[in-house]
PDB file of C-alpha atoms in Angstrom:
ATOM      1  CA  UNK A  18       0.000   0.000   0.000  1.00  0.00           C
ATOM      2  CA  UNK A  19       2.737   2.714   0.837  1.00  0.00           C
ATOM      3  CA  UNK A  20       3.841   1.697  -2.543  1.00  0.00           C
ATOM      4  CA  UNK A  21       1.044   3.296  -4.071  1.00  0.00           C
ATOM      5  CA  UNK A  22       0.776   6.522  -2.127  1.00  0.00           C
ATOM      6  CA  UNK A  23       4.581   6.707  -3.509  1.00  0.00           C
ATOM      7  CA  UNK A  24       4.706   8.205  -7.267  1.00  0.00           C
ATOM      8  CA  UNK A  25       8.590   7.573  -7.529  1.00  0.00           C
ATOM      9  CA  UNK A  26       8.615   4.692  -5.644  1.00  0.00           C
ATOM     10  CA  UNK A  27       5.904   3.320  -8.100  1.00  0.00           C
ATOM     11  CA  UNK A  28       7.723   4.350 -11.252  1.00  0.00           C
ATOM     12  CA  UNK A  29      10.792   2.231  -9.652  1.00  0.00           C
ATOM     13  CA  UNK A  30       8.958  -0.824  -9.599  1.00  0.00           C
ATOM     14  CA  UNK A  31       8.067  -0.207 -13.237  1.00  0.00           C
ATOM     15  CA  UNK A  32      10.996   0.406 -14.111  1.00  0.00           C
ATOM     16  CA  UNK A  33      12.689  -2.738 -12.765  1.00  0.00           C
ATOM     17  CA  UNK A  34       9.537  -4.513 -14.403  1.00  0.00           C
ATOM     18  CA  UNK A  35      10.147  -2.964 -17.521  1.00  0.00           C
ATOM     19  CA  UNK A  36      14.072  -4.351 -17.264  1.00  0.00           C
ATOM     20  CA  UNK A  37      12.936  -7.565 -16.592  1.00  0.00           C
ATOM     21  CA  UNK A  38      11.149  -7.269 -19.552  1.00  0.00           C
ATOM     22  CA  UNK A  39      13.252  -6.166 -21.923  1.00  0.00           C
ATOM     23  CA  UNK A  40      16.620  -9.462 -20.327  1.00  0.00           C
ATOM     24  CA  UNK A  41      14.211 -11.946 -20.408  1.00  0.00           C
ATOM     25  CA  UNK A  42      11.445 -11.328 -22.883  1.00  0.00           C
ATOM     26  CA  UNK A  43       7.548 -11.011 -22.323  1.00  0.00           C
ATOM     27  CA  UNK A  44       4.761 -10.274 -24.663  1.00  0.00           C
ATOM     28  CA  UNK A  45       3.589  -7.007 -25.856  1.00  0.00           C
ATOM     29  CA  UNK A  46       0.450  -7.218 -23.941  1.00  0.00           C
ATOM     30  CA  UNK A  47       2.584  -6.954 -20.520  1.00  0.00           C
ATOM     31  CA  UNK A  48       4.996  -4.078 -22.119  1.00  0.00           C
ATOM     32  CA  UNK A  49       1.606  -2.284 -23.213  1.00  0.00           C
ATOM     33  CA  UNK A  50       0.702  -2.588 -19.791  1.00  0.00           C
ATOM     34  CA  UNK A  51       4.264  -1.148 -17.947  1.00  0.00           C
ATOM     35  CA  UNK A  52       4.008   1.745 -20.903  1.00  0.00           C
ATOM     36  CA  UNK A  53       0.889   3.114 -19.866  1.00  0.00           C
ATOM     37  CA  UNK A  54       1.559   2.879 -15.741  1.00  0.00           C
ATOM     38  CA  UNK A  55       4.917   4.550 -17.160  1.00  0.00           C
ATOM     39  CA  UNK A  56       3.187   7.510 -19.361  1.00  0.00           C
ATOM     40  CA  UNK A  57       0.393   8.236 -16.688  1.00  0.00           C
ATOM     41  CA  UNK A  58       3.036   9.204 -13.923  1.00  0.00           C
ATOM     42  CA  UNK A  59       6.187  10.086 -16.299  1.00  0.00           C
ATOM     43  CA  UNK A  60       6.160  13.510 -14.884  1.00  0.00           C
ATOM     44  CA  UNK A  61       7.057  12.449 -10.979  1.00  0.00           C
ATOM     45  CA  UNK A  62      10.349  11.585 -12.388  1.00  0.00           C
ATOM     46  CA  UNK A  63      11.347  14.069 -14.745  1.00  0.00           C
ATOM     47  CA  UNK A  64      14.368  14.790 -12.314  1.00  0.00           C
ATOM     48  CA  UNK A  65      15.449  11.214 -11.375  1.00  0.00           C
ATOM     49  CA  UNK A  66      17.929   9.052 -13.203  1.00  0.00           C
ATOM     50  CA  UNK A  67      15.602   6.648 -13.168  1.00  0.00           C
ATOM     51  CA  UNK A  68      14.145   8.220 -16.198  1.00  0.00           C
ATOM     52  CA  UNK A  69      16.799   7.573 -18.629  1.00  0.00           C
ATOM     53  CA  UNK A  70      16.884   4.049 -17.659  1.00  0.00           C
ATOM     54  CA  UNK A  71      13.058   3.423 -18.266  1.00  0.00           C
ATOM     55  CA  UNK A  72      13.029   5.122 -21.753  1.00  0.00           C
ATOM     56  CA  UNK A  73      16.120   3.809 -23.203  1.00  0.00           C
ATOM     57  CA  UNK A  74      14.894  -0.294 -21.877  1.00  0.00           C
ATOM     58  CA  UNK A  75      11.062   0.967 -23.373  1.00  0.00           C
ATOM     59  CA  UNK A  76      13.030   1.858 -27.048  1.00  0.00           C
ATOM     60  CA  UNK A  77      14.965  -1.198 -26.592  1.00  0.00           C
ATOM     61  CA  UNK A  78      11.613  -2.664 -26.489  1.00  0.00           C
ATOM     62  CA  UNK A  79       9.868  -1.301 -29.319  1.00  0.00           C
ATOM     63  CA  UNK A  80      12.596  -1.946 -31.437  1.00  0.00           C
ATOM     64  CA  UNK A  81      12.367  -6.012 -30.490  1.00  0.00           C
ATOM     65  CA  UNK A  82       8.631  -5.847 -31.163  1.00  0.00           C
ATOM     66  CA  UNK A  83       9.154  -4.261 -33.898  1.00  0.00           C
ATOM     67  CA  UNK A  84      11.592  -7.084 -35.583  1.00  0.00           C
ATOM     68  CA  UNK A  85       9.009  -9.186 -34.473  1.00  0.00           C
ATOM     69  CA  UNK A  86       5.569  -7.949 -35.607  1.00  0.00           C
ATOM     70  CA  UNK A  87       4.004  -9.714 -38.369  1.00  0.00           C
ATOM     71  CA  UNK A  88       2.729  -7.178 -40.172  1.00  0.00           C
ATOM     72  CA  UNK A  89       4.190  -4.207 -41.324  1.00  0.00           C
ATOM     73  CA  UNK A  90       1.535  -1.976 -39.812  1.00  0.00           C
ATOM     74  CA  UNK A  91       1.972  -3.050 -36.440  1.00  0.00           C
ATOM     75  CA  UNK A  92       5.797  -2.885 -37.257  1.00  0.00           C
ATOM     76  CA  UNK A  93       5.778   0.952 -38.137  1.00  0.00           C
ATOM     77  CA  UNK A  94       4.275   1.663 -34.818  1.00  0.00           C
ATOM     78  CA  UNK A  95       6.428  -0.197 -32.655  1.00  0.00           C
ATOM     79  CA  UNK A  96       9.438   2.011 -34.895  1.00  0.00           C
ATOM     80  CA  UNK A  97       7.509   5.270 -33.925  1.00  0.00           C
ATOM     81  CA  UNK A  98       7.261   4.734 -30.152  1.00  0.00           C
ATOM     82  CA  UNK A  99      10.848   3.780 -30.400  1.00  0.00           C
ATOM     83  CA  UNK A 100      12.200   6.220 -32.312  1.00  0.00           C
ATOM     84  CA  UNK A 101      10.286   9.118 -30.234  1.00  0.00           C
ATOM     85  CA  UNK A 102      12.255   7.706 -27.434  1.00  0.00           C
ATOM     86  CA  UNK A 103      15.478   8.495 -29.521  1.00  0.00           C
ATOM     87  CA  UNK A 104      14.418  11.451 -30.499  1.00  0.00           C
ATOM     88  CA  UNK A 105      14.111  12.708 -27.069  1.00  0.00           C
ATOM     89  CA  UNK A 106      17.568  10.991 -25.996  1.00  0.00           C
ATOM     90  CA  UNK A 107      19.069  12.873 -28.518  1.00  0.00           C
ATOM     91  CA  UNK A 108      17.605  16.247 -28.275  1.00  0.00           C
ATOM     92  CA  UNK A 109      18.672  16.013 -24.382  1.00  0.00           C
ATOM     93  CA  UNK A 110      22.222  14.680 -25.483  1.00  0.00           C
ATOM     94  CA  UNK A 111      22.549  18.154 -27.402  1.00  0.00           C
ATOM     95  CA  UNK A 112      21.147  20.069 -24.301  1.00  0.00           C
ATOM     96  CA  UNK A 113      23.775  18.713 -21.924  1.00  0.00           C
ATOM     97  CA  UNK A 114      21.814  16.021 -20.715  1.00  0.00           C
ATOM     98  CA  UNK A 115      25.228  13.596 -20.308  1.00  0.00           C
ATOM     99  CA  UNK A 116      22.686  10.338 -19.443  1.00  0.00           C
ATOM    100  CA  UNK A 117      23.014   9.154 -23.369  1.00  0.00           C
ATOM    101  CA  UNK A 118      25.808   9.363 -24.146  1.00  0.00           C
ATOM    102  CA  UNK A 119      26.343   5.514 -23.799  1.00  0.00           C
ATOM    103  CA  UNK A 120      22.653   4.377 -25.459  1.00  0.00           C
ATOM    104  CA  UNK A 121      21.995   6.235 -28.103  1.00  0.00           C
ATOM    105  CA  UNK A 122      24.147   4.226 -29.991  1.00  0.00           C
ATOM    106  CA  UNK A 123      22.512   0.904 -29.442  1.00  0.00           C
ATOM    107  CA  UNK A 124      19.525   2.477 -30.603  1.00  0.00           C
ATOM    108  CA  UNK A 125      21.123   3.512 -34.024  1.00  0.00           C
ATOM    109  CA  UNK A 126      22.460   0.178 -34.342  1.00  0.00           C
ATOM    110  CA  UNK A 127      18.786  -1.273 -33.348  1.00  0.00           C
ATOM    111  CA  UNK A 128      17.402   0.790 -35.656  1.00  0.00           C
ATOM    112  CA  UNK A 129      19.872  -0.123 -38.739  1.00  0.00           C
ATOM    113  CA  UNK A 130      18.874  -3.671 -38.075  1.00  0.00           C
ATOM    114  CA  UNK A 131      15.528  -3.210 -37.949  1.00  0.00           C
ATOM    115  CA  UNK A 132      15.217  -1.128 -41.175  1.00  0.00           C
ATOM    116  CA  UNK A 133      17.859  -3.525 -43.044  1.00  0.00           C
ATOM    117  CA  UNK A 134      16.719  -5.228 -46.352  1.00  0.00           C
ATOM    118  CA  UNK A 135      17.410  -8.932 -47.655  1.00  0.00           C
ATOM    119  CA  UNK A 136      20.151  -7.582 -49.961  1.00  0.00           C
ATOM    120  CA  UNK A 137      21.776  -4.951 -47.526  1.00  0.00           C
ATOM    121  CA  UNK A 138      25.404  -5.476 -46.945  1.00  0.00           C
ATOM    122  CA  UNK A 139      25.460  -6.364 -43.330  1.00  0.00           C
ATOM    123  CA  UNK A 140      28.702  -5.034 -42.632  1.00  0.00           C
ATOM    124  CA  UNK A 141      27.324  -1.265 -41.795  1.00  0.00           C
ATOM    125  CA  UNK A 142      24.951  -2.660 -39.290  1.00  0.00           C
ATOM    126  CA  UNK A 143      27.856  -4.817 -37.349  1.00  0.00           C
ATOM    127  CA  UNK A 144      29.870  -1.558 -37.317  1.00  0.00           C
ATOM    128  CA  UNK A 145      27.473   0.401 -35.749  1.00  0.00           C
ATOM    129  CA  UNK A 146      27.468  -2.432 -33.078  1.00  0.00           C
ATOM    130  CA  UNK A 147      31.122  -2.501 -32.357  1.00  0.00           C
ATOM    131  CA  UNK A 148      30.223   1.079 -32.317  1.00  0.00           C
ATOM    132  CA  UNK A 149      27.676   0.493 -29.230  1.00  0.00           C
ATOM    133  CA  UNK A 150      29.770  -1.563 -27.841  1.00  0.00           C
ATOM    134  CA  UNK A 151      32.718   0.707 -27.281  1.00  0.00           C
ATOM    135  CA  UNK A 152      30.403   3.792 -26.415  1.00  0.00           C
ATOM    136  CA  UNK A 153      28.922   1.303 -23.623  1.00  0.00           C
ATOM    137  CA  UNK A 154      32.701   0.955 -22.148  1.00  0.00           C
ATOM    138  CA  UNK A 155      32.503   1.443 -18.427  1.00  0.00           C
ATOM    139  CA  UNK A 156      28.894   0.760 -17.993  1.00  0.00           C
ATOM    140  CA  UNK A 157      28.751  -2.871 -17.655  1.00  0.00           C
ATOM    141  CA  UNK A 158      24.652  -3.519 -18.328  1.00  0.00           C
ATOM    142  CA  UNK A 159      24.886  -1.147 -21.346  1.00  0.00           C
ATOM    143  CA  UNK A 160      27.893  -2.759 -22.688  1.00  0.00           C
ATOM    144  CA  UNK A 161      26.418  -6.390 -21.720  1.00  0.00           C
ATOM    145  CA  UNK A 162      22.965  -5.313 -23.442  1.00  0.00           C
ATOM    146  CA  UNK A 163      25.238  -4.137 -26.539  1.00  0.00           C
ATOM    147  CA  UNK A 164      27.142  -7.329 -27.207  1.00  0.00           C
ATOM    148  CA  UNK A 165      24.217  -9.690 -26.684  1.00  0.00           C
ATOM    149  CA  UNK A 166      22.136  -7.496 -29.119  1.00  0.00           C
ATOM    150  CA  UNK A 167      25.309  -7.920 -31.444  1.00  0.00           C
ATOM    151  CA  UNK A 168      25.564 -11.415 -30.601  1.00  0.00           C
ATOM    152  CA  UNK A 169      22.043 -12.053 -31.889  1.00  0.00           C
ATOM    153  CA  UNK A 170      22.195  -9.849 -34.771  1.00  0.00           C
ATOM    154  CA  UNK A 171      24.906 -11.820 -36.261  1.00  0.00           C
ATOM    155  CA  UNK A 172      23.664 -15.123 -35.595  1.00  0.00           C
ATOM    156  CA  UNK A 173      20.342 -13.907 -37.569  1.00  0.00           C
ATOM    157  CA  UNK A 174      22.748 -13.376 -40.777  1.00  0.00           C
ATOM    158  CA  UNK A 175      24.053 -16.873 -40.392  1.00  0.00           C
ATOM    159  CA  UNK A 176      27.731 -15.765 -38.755  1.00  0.00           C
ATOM    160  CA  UNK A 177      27.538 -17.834 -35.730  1.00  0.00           C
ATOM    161  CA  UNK A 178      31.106 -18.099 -34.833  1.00  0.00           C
ATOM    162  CA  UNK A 179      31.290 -14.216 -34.772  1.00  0.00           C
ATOM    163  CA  UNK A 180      28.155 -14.260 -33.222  1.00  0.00           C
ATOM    164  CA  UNK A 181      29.487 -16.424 -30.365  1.00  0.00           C
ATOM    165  CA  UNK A 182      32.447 -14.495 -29.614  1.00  0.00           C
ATOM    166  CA  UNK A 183      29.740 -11.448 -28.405  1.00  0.00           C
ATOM    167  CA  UNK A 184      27.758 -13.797 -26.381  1.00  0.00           C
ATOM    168  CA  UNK A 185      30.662 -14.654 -24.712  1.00  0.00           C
ATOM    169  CA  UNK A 186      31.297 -10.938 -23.524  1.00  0.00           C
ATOM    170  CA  UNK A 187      27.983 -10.625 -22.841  1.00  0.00           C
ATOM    171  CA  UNK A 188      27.565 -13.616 -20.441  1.00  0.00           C
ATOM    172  CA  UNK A 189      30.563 -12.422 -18.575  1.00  0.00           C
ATOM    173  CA  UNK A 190      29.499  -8.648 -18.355  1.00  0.00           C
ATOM    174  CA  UNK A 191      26.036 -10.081 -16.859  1.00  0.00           C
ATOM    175  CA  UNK A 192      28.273 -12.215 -14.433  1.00  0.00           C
ATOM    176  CA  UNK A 193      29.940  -8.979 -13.599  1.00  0.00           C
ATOM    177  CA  UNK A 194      26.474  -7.252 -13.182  1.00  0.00           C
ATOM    178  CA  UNK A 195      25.862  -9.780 -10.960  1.00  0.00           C
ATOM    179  CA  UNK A 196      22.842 -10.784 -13.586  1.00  0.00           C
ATOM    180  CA  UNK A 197      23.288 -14.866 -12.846  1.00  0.00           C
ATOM    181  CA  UNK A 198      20.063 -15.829 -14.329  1.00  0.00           C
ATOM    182  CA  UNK A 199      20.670 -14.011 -17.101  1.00  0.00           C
ATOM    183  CA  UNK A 200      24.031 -15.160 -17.568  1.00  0.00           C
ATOM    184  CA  UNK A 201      23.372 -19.162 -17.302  1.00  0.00           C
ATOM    185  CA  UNK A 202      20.297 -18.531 -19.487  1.00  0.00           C
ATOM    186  CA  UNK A 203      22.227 -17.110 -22.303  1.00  0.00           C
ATOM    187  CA  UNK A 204      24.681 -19.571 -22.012  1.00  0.00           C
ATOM    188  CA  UNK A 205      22.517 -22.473 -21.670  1.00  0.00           C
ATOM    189  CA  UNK A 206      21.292 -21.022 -24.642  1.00  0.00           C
ATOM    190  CA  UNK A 207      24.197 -21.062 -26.824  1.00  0.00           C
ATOM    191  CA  UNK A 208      25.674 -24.074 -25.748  1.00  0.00           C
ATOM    192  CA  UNK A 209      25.392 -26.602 -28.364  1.00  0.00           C
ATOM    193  CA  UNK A 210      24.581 -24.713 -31.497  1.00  0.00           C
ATOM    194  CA  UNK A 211      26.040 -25.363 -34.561  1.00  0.00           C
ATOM    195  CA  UNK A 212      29.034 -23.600 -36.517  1.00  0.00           C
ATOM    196  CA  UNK A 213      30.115 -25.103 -40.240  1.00  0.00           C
ATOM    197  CA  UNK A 214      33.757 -25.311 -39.979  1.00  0.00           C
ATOM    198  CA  UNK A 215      35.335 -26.504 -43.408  1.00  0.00           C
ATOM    199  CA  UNK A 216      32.280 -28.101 -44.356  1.00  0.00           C
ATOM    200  CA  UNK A 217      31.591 -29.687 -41.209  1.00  0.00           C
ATOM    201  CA  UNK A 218      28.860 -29.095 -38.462  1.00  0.00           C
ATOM    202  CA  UNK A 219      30.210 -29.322 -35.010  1.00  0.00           C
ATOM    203  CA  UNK A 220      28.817 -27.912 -31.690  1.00  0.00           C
ATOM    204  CA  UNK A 221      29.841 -24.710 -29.844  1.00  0.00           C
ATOM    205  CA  UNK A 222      31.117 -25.201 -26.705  1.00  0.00           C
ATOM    206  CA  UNK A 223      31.462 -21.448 -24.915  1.00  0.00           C
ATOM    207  CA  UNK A 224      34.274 -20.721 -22.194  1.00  0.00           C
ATOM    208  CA  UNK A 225      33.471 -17.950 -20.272  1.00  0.00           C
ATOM    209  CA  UNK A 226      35.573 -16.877 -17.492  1.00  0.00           C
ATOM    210  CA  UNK A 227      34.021 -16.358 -14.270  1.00  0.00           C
ATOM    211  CA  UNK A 228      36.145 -13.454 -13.214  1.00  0.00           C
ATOM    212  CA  UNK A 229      35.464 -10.275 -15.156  1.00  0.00           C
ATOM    213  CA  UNK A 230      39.321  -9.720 -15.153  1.00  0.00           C
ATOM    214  CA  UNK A 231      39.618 -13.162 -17.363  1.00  0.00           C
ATOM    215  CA  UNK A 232      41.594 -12.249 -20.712  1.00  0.00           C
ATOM    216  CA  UNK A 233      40.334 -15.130 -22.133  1.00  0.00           C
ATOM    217  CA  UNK A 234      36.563 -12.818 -22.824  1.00  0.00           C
ATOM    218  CA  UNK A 235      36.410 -13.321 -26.604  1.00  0.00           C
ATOM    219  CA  UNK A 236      37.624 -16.920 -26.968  1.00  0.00           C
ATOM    220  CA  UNK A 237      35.521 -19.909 -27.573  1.00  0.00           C
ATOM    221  CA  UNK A 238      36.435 -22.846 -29.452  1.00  0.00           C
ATOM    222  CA  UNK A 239      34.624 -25.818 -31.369  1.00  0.00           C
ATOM    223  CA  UNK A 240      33.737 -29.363 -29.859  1.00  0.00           C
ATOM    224  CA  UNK A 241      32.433 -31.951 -30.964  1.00  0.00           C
TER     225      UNK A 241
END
């Protein structure tokens, strides 16, 4: 109950909600849902930090419904909502606002992917995730969120040996965010998918170093 006699404290639970959402996936019905508790009492955090996380998980959001809407109406509207969000991120960016400065990138790369065609080269859409990546340096749930979006970007064009070597930065940046769940998921996950090596199929076996100081982040190798 004190909960809800608690604007900010109600927006917080939203937001974590909203998080939840966006590492491990729910339906557009309960995102709908967060949106509109989030738009109806936006204004009680204008000044918080907690703002900037909510909106730049929400466009993170859209931009996975978006990739995964059947029809190209519903598509377009998911691609508004998230590119208002980037909009605003950007236009604060420019005002001083220094709360971006590590997201907006994502969201460009998020939004190449999502506009890319069949015959696209998908080499400028990779480079704007190493991109968002290294803009995400230092903040270790942006820069985990970066390389898993990277991760599964790749594997979607067929490169699943480049593709692994994000997934295994990403499980150890959610290790270091202390994001366990997350991290065995992902790596349950990948675990046993299949990369063609000189015309044979053999599965991917992941090492991922359990210390975030491991030097070892980018390595994997092929088992059988």
């Amino acid at each position: 109950p004190w909960v809800r006699q608690n604007k900010v404290q109600e927006m917080c639970l939203v937001g974590m909600k909203l998080q939840l959402c966006r590492i491990f996936g729910a339906d557009d019905k309960v995102i709908k849902q967060l949106t509109l508790a989030f738009e109806k009492d936006e204004k009680a955090i204008q000044i918080s930090p907690l703002l900037y996380d909510i909106k730049f998980n929400l466009a993170l959001l859209w931009y996975q419904l978006a990739r995964q809407s059947k029809t190209k109406k519903l598509s377009s509207r998911y691609l508004s909502k998230a590119r208002a969000i980037k909009k605003y991120m950007k236009k604060m960016t420019k005002v001083g606002c220094p709360h971006y400065n590590d997201t907006i990138a994502l969201l460009e790369a998020e939004e190449a992917w999502c506009q890319q065609k069949a015959h696209d080269d998908a080499g400028e859409v990779h480079r704007l995730y190493d991109v968002a990546v290294a803009a995400a340096c230092g903040k270790v749930h942006h820069e985990a969120f970066a390389c898993e979006q990277a991760a599964l970007y790749l594997e979607s064009q067929g490169d699943v040996t480049s593709s692994a070597s994000y997934m295994v930065k990403a499980i150890a940046k959610y290790r270091e965010w202390n994001a366990y769940a997350k991290a065995d998921a992902l790596e349950a996950e990948t675990q046993g998918k299949h990369v063609n090596v000189g015309g044979v199929m053999t599965g991917l076996c992941l090492h991922v170093p359990s210390s975030p100081e491991g030097n070892d982040l980018h390595d994997f190798s092929e088992g059988m």
